C-alpha positions as MATLAB code, in Angstrom:
seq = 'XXXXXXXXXXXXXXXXXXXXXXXXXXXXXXXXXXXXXXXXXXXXXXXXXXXXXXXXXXXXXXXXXXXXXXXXXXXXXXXXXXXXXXXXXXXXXXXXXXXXXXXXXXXXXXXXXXXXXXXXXXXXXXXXXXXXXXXXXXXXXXXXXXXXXXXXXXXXXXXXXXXXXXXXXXXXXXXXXXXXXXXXXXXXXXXXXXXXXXXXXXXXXXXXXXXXXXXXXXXXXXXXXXXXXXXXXXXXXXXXXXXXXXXXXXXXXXXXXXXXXXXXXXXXXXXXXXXXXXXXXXXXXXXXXXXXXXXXXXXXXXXXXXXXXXXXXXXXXXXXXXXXXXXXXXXXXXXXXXXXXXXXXXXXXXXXXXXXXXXXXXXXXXXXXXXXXXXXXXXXXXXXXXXXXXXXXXXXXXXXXXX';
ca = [
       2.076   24.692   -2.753;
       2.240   26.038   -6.287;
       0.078   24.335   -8.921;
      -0.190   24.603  -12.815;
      -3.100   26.676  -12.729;
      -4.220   28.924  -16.011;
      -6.488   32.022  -15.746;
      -9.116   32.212  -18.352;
     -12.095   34.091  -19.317;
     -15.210   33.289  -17.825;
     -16.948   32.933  -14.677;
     -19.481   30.732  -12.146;
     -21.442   29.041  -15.693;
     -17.912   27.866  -17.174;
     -17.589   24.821  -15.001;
     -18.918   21.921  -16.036;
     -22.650   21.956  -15.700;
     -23.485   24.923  -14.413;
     -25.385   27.500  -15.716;
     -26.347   31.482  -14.777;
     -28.010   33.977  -15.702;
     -28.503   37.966  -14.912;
     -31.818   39.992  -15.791;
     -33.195   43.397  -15.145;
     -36.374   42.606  -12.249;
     -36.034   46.586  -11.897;
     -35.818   46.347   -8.201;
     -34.587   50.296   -7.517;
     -32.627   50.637  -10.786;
     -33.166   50.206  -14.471;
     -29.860   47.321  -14.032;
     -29.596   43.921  -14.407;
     -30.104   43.368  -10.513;
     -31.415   39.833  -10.202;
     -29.434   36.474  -10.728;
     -29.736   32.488  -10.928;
     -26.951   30.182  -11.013;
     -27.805   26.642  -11.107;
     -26.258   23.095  -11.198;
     -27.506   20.463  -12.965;
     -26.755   17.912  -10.528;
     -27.192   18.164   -7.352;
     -23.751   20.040   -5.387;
     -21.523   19.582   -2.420;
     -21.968   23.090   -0.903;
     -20.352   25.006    1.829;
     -20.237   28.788    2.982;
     -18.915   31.362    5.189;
     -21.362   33.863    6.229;
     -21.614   37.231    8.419;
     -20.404   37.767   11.996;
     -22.510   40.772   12.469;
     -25.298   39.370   14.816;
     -27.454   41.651   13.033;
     -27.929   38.913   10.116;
     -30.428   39.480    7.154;
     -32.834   37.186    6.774;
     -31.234   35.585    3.324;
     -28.280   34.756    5.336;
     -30.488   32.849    8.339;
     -32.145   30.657    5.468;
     -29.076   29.978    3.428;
     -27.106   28.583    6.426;
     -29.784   26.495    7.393;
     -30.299   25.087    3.468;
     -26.264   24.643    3.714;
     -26.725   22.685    6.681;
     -26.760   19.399    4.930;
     -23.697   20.189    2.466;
     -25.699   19.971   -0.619;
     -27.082   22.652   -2.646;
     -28.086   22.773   -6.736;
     -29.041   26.995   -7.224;
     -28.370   30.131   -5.821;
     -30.542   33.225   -6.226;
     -29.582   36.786   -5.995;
     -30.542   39.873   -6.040;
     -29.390   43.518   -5.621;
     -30.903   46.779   -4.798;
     -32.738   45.887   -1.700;
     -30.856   43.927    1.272;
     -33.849   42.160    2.876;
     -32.172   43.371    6.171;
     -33.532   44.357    9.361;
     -37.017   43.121    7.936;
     -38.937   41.640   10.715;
     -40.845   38.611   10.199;
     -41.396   39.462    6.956;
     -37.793   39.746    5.745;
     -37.940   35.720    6.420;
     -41.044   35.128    4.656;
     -39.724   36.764    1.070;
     -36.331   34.535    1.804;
     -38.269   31.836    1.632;
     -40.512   32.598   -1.234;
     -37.573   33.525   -3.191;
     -36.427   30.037   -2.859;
     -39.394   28.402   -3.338;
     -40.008   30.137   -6.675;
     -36.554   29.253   -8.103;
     -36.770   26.016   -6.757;
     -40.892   25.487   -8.697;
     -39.016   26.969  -12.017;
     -35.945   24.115  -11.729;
     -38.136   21.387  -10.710;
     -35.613   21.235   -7.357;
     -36.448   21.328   -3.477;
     -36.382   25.051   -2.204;
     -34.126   23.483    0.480;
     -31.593   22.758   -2.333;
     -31.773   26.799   -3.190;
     -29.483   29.605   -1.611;
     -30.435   33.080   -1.606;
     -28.746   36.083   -1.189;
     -29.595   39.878   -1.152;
     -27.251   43.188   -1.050;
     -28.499   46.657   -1.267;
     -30.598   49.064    1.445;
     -30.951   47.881    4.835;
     -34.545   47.851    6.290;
     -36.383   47.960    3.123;
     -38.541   44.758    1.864;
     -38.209   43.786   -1.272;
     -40.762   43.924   -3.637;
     -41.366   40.700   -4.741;
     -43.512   41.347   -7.601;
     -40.551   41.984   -9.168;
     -38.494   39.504   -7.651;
     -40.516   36.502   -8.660;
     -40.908   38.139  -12.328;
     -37.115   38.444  -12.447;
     -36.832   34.483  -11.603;
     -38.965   33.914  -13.704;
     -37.451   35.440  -16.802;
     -33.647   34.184  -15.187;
     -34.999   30.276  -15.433;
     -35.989   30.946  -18.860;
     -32.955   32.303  -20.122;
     -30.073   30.074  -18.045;
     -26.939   29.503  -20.184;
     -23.437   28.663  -19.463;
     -22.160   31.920  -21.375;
     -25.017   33.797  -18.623;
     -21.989   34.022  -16.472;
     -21.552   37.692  -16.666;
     -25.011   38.799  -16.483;
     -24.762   36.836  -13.182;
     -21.763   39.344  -12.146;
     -23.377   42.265  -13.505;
     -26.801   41.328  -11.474;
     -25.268   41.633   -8.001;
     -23.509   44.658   -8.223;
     -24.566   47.866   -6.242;
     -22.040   50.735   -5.901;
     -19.520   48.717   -7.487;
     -18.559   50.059  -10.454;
     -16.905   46.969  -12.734;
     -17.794   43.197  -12.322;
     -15.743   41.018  -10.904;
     -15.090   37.983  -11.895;
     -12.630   34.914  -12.231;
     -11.959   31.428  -13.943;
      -9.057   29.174  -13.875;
      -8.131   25.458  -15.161;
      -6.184   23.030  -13.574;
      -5.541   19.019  -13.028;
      -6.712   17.302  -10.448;
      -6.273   13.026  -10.349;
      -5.700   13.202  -14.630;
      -8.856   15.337  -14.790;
      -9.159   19.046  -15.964;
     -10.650   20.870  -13.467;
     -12.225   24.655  -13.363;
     -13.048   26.497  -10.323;
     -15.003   29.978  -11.671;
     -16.193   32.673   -9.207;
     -17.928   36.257   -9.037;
     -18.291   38.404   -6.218;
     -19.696   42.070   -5.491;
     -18.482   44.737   -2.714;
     -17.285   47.797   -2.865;
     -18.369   49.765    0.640;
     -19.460   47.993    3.647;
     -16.491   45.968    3.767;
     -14.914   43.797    6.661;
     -16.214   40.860    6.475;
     -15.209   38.616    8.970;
     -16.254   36.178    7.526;
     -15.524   35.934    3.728;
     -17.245   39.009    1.281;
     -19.624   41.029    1.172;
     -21.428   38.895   -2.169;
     -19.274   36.006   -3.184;
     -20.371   32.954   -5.423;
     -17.676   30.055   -6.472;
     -18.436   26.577   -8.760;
     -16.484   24.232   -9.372;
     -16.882   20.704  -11.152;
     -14.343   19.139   -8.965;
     -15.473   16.435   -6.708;
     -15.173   16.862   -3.200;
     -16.937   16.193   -0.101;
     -18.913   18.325    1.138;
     -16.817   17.994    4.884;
     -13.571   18.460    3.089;
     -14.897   21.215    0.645;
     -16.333   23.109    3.925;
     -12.592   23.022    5.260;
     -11.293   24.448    2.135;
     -13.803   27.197    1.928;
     -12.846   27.877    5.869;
      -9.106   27.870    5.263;
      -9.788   30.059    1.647;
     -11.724   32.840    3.229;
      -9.439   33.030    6.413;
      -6.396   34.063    3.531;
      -8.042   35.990    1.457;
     -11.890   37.612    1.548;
     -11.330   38.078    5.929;
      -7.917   39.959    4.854;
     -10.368   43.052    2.893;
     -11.489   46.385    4.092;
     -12.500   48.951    2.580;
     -14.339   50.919    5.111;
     -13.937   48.702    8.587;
     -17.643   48.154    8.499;
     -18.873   44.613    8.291;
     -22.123   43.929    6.465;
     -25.041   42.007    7.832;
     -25.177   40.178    4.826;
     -21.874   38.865    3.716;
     -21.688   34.909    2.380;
     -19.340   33.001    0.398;
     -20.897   30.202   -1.279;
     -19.035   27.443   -2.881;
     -20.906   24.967   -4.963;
     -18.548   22.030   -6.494;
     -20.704   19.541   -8.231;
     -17.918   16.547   -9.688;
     -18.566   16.616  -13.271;
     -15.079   16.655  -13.841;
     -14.642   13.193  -13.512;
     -12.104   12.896  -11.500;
     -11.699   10.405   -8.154;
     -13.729   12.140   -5.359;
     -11.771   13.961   -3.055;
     -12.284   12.436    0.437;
      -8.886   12.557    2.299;
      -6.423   15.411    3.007;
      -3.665   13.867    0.143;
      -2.636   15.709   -2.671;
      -5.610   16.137   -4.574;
      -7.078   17.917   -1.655;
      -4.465   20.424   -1.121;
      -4.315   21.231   -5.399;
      -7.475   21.599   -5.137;
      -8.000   23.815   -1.408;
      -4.806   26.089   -2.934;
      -6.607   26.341   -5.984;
      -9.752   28.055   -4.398;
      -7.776   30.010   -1.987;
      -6.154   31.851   -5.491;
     -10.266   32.288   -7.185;
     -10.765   33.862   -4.342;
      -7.631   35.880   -3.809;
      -8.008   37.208   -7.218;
     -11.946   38.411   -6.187;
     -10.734   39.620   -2.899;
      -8.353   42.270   -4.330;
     -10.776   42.866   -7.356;
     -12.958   44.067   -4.266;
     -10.035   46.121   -2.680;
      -8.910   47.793   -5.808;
     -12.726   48.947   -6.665;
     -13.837   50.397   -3.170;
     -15.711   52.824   -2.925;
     -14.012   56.306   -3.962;
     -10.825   54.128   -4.281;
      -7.774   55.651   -6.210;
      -5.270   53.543   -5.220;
      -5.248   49.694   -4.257;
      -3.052   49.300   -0.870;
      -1.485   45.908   -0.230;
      -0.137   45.374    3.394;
       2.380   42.092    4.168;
       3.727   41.091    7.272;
       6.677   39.097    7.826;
       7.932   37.220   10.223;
       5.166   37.052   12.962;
       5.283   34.618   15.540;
       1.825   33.546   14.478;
      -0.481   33.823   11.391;
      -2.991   35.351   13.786;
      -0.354   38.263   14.858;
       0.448   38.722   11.342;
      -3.767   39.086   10.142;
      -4.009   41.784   13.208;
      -1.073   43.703   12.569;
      -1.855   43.874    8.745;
      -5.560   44.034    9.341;
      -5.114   47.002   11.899;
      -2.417   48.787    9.501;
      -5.082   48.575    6.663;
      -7.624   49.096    8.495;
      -5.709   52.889    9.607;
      -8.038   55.691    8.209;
      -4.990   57.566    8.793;
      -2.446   55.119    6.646;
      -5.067   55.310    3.821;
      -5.835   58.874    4.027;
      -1.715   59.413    3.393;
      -1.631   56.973    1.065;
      -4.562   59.078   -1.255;
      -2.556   62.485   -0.590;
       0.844   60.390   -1.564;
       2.503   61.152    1.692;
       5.268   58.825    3.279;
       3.935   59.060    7.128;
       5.283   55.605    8.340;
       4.743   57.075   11.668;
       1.172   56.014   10.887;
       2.119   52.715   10.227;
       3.727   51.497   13.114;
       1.435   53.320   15.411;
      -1.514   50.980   13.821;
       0.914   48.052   14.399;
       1.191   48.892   17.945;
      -2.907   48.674   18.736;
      -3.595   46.090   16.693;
      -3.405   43.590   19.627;
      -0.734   41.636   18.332;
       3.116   40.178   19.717;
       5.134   42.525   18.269;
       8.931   44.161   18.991;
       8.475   47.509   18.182;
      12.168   48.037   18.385;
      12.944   45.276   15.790;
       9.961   46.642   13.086;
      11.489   47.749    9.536;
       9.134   49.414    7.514;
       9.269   49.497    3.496;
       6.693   51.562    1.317;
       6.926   49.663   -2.125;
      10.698   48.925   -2.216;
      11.830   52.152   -0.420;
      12.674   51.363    3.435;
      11.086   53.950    5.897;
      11.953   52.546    9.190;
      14.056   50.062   10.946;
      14.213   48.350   14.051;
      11.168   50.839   15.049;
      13.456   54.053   14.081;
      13.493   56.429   10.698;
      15.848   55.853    8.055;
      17.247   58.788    5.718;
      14.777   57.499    2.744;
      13.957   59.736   -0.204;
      10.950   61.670    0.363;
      11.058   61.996   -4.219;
      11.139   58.423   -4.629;
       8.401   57.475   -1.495;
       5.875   60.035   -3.319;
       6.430   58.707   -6.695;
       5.449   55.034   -5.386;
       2.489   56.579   -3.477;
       1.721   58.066   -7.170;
       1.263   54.940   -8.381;
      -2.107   52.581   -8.857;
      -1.012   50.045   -6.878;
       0.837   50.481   -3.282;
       2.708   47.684   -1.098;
       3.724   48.295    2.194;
       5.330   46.252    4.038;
       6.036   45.216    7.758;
       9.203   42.569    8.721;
       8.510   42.046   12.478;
      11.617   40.244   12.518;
       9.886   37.885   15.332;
       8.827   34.685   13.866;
       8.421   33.415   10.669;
       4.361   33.516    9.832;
       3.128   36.076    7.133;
      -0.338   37.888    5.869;
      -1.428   39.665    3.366;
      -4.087   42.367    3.385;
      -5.587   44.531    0.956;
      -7.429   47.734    1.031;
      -7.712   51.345   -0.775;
      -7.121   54.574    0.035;
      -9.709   57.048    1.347;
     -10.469   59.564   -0.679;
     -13.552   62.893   -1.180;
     -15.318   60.491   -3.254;
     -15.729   57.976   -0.446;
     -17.645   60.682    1.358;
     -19.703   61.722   -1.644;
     -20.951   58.097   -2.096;
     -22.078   57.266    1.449;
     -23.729   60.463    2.266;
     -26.125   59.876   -0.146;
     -26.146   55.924   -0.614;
     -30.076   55.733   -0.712;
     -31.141   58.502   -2.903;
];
């Protein structure tokens, strides 16, 4: 469905009353690294969280405080994953929590936390609760961008999105932020992602939406094939718009549901495009599956390719590549019916080389931004993943990540 929907500039405070902030707690760097975002009602809350059984302890408590559907803060902070922790890796969850919660006179089970940065390292929560401390005091709905800035690690811009819409005679904004740049396959939704929203929604049906965004968008990025152990989307929506709830599947719900799924679109290939060493952003579409699932695996497995986005970075056509990462990727495929196009130049079809122009294939590899695309020519379903090419500074970064 296709909805008036405007992008402007701002983030998670823009929405109707909801406020952030982002401060320097100094947790390994001298960088904003530690932020609050806070309702001032009470939320409908929902979230998608890692599949990696090896699950940090933020990510234990904040789908427990989820639990209920309601939630009014989030804290976050960066530098230090609370991974891999022990006992005490639950412990400084908690705390964190309860010290946000004591500064905005809520219940700590109303508070969601989050962490990103070195695995098996404890925070230092000196500096944690002296970071919450000075983010309660200095809360604003322009803090937005501090917030952003706060949870990055090797990312190296912020990334964030608003946009405006109707919903039921109502204007309606739906802001979000999110932070990855290596680690990423999330299974799940991203690596950091944070959405508000003053639409009103139930938390059942606002669950479902988050579900059905992350399966479209955040669960279609890699970067690196490696999925964190502490990924979460978190989607707060607290109905200050003023709108009728939303509490059936009619339209409303689906304006609203496609209107999420495009916030966090827009993050996911923010995330893409900035990965770690990345050159190049690589788009992969497939066409004509016989299911959405065999489209996700085919373009999944294709992005996924070290090879594809090693050629891709040296600007070489090798569609062999391709299809070969088509043909593992465990979906119902033809192979003899596959055409293969590399931005609007066609490789391959039915499965066999085409006389293309090597010139014009290098000159789209050359470019920023590269499409390829897969017609299966064996259904009718379609997906869309995103990734980046691999390049020396990939490398660089992750053999020395913790010095």
């Amino acid at each position: 469905m296709i909805h008036d929907i405007q992008y402007i500039e701002g983030s998670v405070a823009a929405p109707l009353g909801f406020k952030a902030a982002g401060v320097k707690a100094r947790i390994r760097y001298n960088k904003k690294d530690l932020a609050l975002i806070v309702s001032e009602v009470p939320a409908a809350a929902a979230g998608v969280f890692t599949t990696n059984k090896v699950k940090a302890a933020p990510v234990v408590l904040s789908a427990r405080h989820i639990a209920d559907g309601r939630a009014q803060a989030v804290v976050v902070n960066s530098g230090c994953a609370n991974a891999c922790t022990g006992e005490d890796g639950m412990t400084m969850a908690v705390e964190m929590a309860r010290e946000a919660a004591g500064y905005l006179g809520i219940n700590a089970e109303d508070v969601v936390v989050a962490s990103t940065g070195v695995i098996g390292e404890k925070l230092p929560m000196d500096k944690i609760k002296a970071g919450i401390s000075e983010a309660a005091s200095v809360l604003s709905s322009d803090g937005g961008h501090d917030a952003a800035l706060a949870i990055m690690t090797t990312d190296t811009v912020p990334k964030e999105v608003l946009i405006k819409l109707e919903i039921g005679g109502s204007v309606v904004t739906i802001g979000g932020i999110a932070k990855g740049s290596g680690m990423i396959m999330p299974n799940m939704a991203t690596m950091l992602a944070f959405v508000t929203t003053d639409a009103a929604i139930t938390p059942q049906l606002l669950r479902k939406s988050v579900t059905y965004a992350a399966e479209r968008t955040f669960n279609m990025v890699t970067v690196d094939g490696d999925t964190s152990t502490n990924d979460s989307l978190i989607v707060l929506a607290n109905g200050l718009a003023g709108h009728s709830i939303i509490e059936q599947e009619d339209e409303n719900f689906f304006i609203f549901r496609d209107a999420l799924e495009r916030v966090c679109k827009a993050l996911a290939m923010m995330i893409a495009r900035d990965g770690e060493g990345a050159t190049k952003l690589i788009e992969v579409e497939v066409r004509n599956a016989p299911a959405f699932a065999d489209a996700r695996k085919v373009a999944m497995a294709v992005a996924n390719s070290n090879l594809v986005k090693t050629a891709v970075f040296g600007e070489d056509a090798n569609w062999g590549r391709i299809i070969c990462a088509a043909g593992y990727s465990g979906a119902d495929i033809d192979p003899e019916r596959i055409d293969i196009f590399i931005g609007d130049e066609k490789m391959a079809e039915n499965g066999a080389p085409l006389n293309f122009s090597e010139d014009r294939a290098k000159e789209i590899l050359g470019c920023k931004e590269v499409k390829i695309t897969l017609d299966l020519h064996h259904g009718s379903e379609k997906a869309t993943a995103w990734t980046c090419d691999f390049s020396f500074d990939y490398v660089k970064i992750n053999a020395s990540y913790r010095s």
